[in-house]
mmCIF file of C-alpha atoms and ligand atoms in Angstrom:
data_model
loop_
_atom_site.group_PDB
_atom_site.id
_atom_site.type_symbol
_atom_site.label_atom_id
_atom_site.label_comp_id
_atom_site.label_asym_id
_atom_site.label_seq_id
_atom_site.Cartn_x
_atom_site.Cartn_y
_atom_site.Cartn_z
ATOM 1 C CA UNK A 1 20.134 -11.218 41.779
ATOM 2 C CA UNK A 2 22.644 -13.957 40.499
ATOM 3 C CA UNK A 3 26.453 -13.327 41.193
ATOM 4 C CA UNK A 4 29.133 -15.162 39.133
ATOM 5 C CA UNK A 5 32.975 -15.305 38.992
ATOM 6 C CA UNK A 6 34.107 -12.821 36.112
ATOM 7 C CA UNK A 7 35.933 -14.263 33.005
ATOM 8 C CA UNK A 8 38.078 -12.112 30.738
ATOM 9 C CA UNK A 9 34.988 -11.384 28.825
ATOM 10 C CA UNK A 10 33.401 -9.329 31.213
ATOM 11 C CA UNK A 11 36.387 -6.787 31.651
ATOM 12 C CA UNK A 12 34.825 -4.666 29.821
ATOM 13 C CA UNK A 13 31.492 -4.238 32.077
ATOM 14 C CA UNK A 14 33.735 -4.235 35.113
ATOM 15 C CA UNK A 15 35.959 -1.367 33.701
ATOM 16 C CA UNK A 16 32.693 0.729 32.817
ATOM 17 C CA UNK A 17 31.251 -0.593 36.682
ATOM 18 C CA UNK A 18 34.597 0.603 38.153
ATOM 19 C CA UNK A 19 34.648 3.951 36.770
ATOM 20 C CA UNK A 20 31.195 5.480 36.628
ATOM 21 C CA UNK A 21 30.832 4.030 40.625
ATOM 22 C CA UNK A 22 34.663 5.615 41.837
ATOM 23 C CA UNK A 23 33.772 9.454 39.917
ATOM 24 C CA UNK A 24 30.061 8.491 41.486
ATOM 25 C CA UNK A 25 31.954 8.800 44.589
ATOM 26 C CA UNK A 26 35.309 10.254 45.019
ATOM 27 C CA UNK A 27 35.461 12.330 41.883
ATOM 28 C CA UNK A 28 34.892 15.453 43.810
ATOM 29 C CA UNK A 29 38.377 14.785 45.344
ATOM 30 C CA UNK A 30 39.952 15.024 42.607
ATOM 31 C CA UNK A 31 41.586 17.408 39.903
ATOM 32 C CA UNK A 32 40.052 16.101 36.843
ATOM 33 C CA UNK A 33 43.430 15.150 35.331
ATOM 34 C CA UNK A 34 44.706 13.211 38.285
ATOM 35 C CA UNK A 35 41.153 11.360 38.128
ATOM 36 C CA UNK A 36 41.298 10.476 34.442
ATOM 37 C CA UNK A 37 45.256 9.616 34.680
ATOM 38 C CA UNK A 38 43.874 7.314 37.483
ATOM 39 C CA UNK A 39 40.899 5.568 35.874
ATOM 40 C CA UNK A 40 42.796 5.050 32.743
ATOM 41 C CA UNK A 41 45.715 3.145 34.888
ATOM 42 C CA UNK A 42 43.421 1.037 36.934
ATOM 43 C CA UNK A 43 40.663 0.183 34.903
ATOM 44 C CA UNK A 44 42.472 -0.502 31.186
ATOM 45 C CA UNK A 45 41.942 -3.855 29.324
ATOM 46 C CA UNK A 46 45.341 -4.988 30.109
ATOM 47 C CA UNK A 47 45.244 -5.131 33.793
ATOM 48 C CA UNK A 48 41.789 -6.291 34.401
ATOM 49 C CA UNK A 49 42.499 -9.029 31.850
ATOM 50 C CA UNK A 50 45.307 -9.886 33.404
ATOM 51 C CA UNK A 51 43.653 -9.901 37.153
ATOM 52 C CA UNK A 52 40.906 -11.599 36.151
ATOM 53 C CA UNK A 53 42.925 -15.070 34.399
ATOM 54 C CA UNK A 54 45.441 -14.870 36.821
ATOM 55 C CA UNK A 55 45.309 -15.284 41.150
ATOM 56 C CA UNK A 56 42.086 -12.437 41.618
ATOM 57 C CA UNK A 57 38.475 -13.452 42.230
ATOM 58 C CA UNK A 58 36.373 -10.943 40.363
ATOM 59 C CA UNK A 59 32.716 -11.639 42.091
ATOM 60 C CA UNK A 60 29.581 -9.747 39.699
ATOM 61 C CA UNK A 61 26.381 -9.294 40.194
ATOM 62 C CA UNK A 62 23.475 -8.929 37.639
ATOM 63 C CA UNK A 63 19.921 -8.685 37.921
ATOM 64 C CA UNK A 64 17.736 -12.695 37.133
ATOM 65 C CA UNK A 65 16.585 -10.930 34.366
ATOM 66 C CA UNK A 66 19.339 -9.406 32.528
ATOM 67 C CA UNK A 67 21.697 -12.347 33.479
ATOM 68 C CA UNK A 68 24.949 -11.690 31.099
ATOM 69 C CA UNK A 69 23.406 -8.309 29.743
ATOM 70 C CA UNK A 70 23.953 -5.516 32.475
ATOM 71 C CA UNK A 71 26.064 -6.454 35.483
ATOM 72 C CA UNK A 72 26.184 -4.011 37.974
ATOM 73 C CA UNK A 73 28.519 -4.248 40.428
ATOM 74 C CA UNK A 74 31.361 -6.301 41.637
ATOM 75 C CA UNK A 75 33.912 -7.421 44.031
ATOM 76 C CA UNK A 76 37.206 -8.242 44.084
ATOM 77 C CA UNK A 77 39.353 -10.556 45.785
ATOM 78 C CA UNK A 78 43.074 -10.386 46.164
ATOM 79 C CA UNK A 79 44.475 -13.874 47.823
ATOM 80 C CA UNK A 80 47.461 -14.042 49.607
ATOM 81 C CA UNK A 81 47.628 -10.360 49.566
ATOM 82 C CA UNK A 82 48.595 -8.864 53.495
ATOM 83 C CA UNK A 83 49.039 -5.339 54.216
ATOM 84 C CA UNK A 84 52.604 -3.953 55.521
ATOM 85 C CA UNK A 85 50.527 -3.015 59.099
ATOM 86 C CA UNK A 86 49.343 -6.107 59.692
ATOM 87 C CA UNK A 87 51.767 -8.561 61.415
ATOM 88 C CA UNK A 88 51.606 -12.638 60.884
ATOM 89 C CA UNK A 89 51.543 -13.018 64.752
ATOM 90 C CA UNK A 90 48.813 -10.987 64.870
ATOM 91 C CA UNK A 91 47.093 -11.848 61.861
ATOM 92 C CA UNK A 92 47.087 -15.275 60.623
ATOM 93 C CA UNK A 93 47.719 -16.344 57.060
ATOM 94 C CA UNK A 94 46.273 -16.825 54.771
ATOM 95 C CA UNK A 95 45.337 -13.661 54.754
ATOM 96 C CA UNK A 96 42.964 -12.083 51.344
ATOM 97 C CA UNK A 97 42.262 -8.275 50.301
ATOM 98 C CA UNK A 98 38.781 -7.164 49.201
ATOM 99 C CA UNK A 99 40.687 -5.057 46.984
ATOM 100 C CA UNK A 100 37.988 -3.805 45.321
ATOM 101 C CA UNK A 101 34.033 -3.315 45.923
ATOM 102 C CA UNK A 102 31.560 -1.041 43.777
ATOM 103 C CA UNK A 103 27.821 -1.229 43.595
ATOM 104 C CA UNK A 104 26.379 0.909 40.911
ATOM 105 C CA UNK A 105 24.828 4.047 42.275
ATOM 106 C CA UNK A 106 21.443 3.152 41.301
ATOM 107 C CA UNK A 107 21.524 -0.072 42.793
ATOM 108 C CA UNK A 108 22.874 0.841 46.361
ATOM 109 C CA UNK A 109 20.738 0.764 49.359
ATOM 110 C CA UNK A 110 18.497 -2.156 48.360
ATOM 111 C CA UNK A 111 21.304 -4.789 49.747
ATOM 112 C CA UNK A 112 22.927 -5.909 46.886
ATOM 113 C CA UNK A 113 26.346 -5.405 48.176
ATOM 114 C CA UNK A 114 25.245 -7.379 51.501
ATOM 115 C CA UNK A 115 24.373 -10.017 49.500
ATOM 116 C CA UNK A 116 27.240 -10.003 47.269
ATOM 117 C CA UNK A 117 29.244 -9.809 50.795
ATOM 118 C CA UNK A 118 27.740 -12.632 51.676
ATOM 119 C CA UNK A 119 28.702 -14.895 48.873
ATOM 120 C CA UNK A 120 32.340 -13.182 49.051
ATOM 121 C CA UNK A 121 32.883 -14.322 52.633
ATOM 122 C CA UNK A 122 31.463 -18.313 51.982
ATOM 123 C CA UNK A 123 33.942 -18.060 49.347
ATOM 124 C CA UNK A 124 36.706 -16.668 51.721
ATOM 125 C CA UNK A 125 36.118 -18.927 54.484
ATOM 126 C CA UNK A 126 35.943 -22.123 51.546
ATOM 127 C CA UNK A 127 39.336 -21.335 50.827
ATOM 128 C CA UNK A 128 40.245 -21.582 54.377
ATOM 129 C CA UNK A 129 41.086 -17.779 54.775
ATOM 130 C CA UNK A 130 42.344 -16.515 58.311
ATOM 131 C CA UNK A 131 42.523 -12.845 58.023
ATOM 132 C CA UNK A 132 40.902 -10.311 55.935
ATOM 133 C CA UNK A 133 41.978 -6.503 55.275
ATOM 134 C CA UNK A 134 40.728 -3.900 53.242
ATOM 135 C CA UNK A 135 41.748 -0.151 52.873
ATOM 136 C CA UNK A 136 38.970 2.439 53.070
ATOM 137 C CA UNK A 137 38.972 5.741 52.744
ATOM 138 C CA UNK A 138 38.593 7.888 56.397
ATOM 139 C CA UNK A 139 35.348 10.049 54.862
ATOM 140 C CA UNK A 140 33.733 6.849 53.049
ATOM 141 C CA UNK A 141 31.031 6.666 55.981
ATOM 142 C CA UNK A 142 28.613 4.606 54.438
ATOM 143 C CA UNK A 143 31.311 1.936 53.102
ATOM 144 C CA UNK A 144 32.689 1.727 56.668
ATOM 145 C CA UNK A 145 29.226 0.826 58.729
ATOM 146 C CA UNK A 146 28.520 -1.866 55.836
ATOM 147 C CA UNK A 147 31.494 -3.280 56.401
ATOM 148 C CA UNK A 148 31.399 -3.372 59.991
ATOM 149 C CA UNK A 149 28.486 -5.103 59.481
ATOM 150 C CA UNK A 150 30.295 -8.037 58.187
ATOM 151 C CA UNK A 151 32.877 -7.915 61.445
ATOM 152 C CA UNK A 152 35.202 -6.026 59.232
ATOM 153 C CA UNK A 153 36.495 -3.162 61.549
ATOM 154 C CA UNK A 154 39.176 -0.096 61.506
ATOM 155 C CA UNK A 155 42.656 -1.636 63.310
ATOM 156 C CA UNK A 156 43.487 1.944 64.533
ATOM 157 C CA UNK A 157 46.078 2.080 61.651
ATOM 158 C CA UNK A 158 46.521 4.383 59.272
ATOM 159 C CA UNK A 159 47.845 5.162 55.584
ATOM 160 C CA UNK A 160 48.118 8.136 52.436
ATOM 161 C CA UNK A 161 46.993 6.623 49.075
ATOM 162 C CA UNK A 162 47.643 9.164 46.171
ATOM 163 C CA UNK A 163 45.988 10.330 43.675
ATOM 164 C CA UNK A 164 48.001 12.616 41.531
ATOM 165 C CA UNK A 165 48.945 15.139 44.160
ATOM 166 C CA UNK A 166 46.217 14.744 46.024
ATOM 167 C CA UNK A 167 46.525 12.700 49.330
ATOM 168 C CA UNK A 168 43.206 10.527 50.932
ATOM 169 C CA UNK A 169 43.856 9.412 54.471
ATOM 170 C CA UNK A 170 42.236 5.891 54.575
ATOM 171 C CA UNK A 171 41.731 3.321 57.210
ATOM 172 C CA UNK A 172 43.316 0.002 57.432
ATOM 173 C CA UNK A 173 39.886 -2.620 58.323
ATOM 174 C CA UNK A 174 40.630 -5.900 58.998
ATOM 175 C CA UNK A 175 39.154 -9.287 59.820
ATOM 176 C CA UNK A 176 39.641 -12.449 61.880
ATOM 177 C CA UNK A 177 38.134 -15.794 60.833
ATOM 178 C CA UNK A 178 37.668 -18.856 62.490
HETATM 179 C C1 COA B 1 29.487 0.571 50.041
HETATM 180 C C2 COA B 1 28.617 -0.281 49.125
HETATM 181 C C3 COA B 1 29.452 -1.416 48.549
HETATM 182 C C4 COA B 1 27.476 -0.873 49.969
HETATM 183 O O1 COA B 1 26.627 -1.623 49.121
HETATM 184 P P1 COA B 1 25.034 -1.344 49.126
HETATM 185 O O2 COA B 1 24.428 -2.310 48.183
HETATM 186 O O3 COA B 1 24.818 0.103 48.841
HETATM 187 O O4 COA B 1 24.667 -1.659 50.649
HETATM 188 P P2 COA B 1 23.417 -2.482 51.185
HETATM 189 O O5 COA B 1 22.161 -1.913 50.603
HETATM 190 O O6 COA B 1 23.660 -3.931 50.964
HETATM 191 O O7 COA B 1 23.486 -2.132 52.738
HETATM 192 C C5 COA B 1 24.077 -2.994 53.655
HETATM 193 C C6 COA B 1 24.430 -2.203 54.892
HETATM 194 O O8 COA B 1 25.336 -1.151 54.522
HETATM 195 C C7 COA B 1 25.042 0.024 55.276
HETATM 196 N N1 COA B 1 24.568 1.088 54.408
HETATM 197 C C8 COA B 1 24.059 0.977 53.158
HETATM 198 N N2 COA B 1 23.708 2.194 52.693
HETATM 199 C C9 COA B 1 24.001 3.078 53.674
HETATM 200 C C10 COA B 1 23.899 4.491 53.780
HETATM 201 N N3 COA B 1 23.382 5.254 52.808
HETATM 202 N N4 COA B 1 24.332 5.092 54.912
HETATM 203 C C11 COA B 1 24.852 4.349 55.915
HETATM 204 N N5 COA B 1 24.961 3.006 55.862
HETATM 205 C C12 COA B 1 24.554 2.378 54.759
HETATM 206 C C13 COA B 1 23.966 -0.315 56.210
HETATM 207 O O9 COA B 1 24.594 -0.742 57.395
HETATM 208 C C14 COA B 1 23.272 -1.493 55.564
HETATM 209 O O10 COA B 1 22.712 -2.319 56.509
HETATM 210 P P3 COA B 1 21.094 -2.388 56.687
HETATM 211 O O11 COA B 1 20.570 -3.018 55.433
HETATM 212 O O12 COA B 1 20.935 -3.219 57.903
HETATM 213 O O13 COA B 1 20.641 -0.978 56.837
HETATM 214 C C15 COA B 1 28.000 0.537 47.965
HETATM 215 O O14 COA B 1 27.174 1.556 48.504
HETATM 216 C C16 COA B 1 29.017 1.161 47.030
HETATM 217 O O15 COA B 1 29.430 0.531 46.059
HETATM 218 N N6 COA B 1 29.399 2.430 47.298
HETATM 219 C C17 COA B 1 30.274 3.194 46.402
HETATM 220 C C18 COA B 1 31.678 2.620 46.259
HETATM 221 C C19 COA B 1 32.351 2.392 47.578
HETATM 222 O O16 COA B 1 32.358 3.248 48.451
HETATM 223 N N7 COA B 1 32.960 1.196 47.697
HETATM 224 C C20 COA B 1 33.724 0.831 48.853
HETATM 225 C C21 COA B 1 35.115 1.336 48.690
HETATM 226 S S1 COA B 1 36.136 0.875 50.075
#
């Protein structure tokens, strides 16, 4: 597996990544409406171009073989981003988002996104990153023990995120770095 940073040329990929892995697995939650509306405001050319040449650090993975053919999955970084619930004498800046993180469903379980993770947090800790936070959502089991894995853990705090009228209850994680 190779992993590069994402140009504006692989938006495309990522979009198609994005959206087959979040129906994959929340889709169920959601009216079919409120999941479309959703997809098409996240995921459009416009904003993933514009994440990707501006401050985010889109991380992708692709198989040796297929290298700039098929990627198929990604991270992404958010710098300076810090969460409301998490305050500066608690949690040092700078302090990143993994604001993103999706793993195709046919590729999970063989340790692709550990070893994406990997690369993600040499990257983090290059850039002399303090604190770490992510939001997860409070049924997304599996997502939660990988991350714990990387010393990524639930702060006891809470939030809502919406989609359409539907409201997920998700878990603030966060991370201290040396
Ligand atoms: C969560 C996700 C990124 C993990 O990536 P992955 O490539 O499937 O995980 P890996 O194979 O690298 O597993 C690493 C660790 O994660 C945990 N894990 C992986 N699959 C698991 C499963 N089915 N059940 C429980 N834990 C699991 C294990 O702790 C595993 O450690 P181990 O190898 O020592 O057993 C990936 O499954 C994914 O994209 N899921 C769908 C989208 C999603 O939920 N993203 C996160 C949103 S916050």
């Amino acid at each position: 597996m190779i992993i590069i940073r994402a140009t504006e040329q692989h938006w495309a990929a990522l979009s198609l990544i994005a959206k087959d892995t979040f129906v994959d697995t929340f889709g169920h939650l959601y009216a079919a409406k409120d999941l479309e509306a959703h997809i098409q405001n996240k995921y459009n050319q416009a904003v993933m171009v514009h994440e990707i040449n501006t401050e985010h650090v889109y991380l992708v993975c692709e198989d040796d073989d297929k290298a700039g053919e098929a990627p198929f999955g990604f991270c992404q970084l958010k710098p300076d981003s810090r969460s409301e619930l998490m305050p500066e004498d608690e949690y040092a800046s700078p302090c990143w988002e993994i604001h993103r993180f999706y793993i195709r469903k046919e590729k999970q379980g063989v340790r692709a996104g550990a070893k994406l993770m990997e690369f993600a947090m040499e990257r983090i800790k290059e850039a002399g990153v303090k604190s770490i936070w992510l939001s997860v959502w409070s049924e997304n089991y599996r997502a939660q023990k990988f991350y714990e894995k990387f010393g990524i853990k639930h702060s006891g705090k809470t939030f809502t995120y919406w989609v359409g009228n539907h409201a997920d209850l998700e878990f603030l994680y966060v991370g201290k770095l040396d």
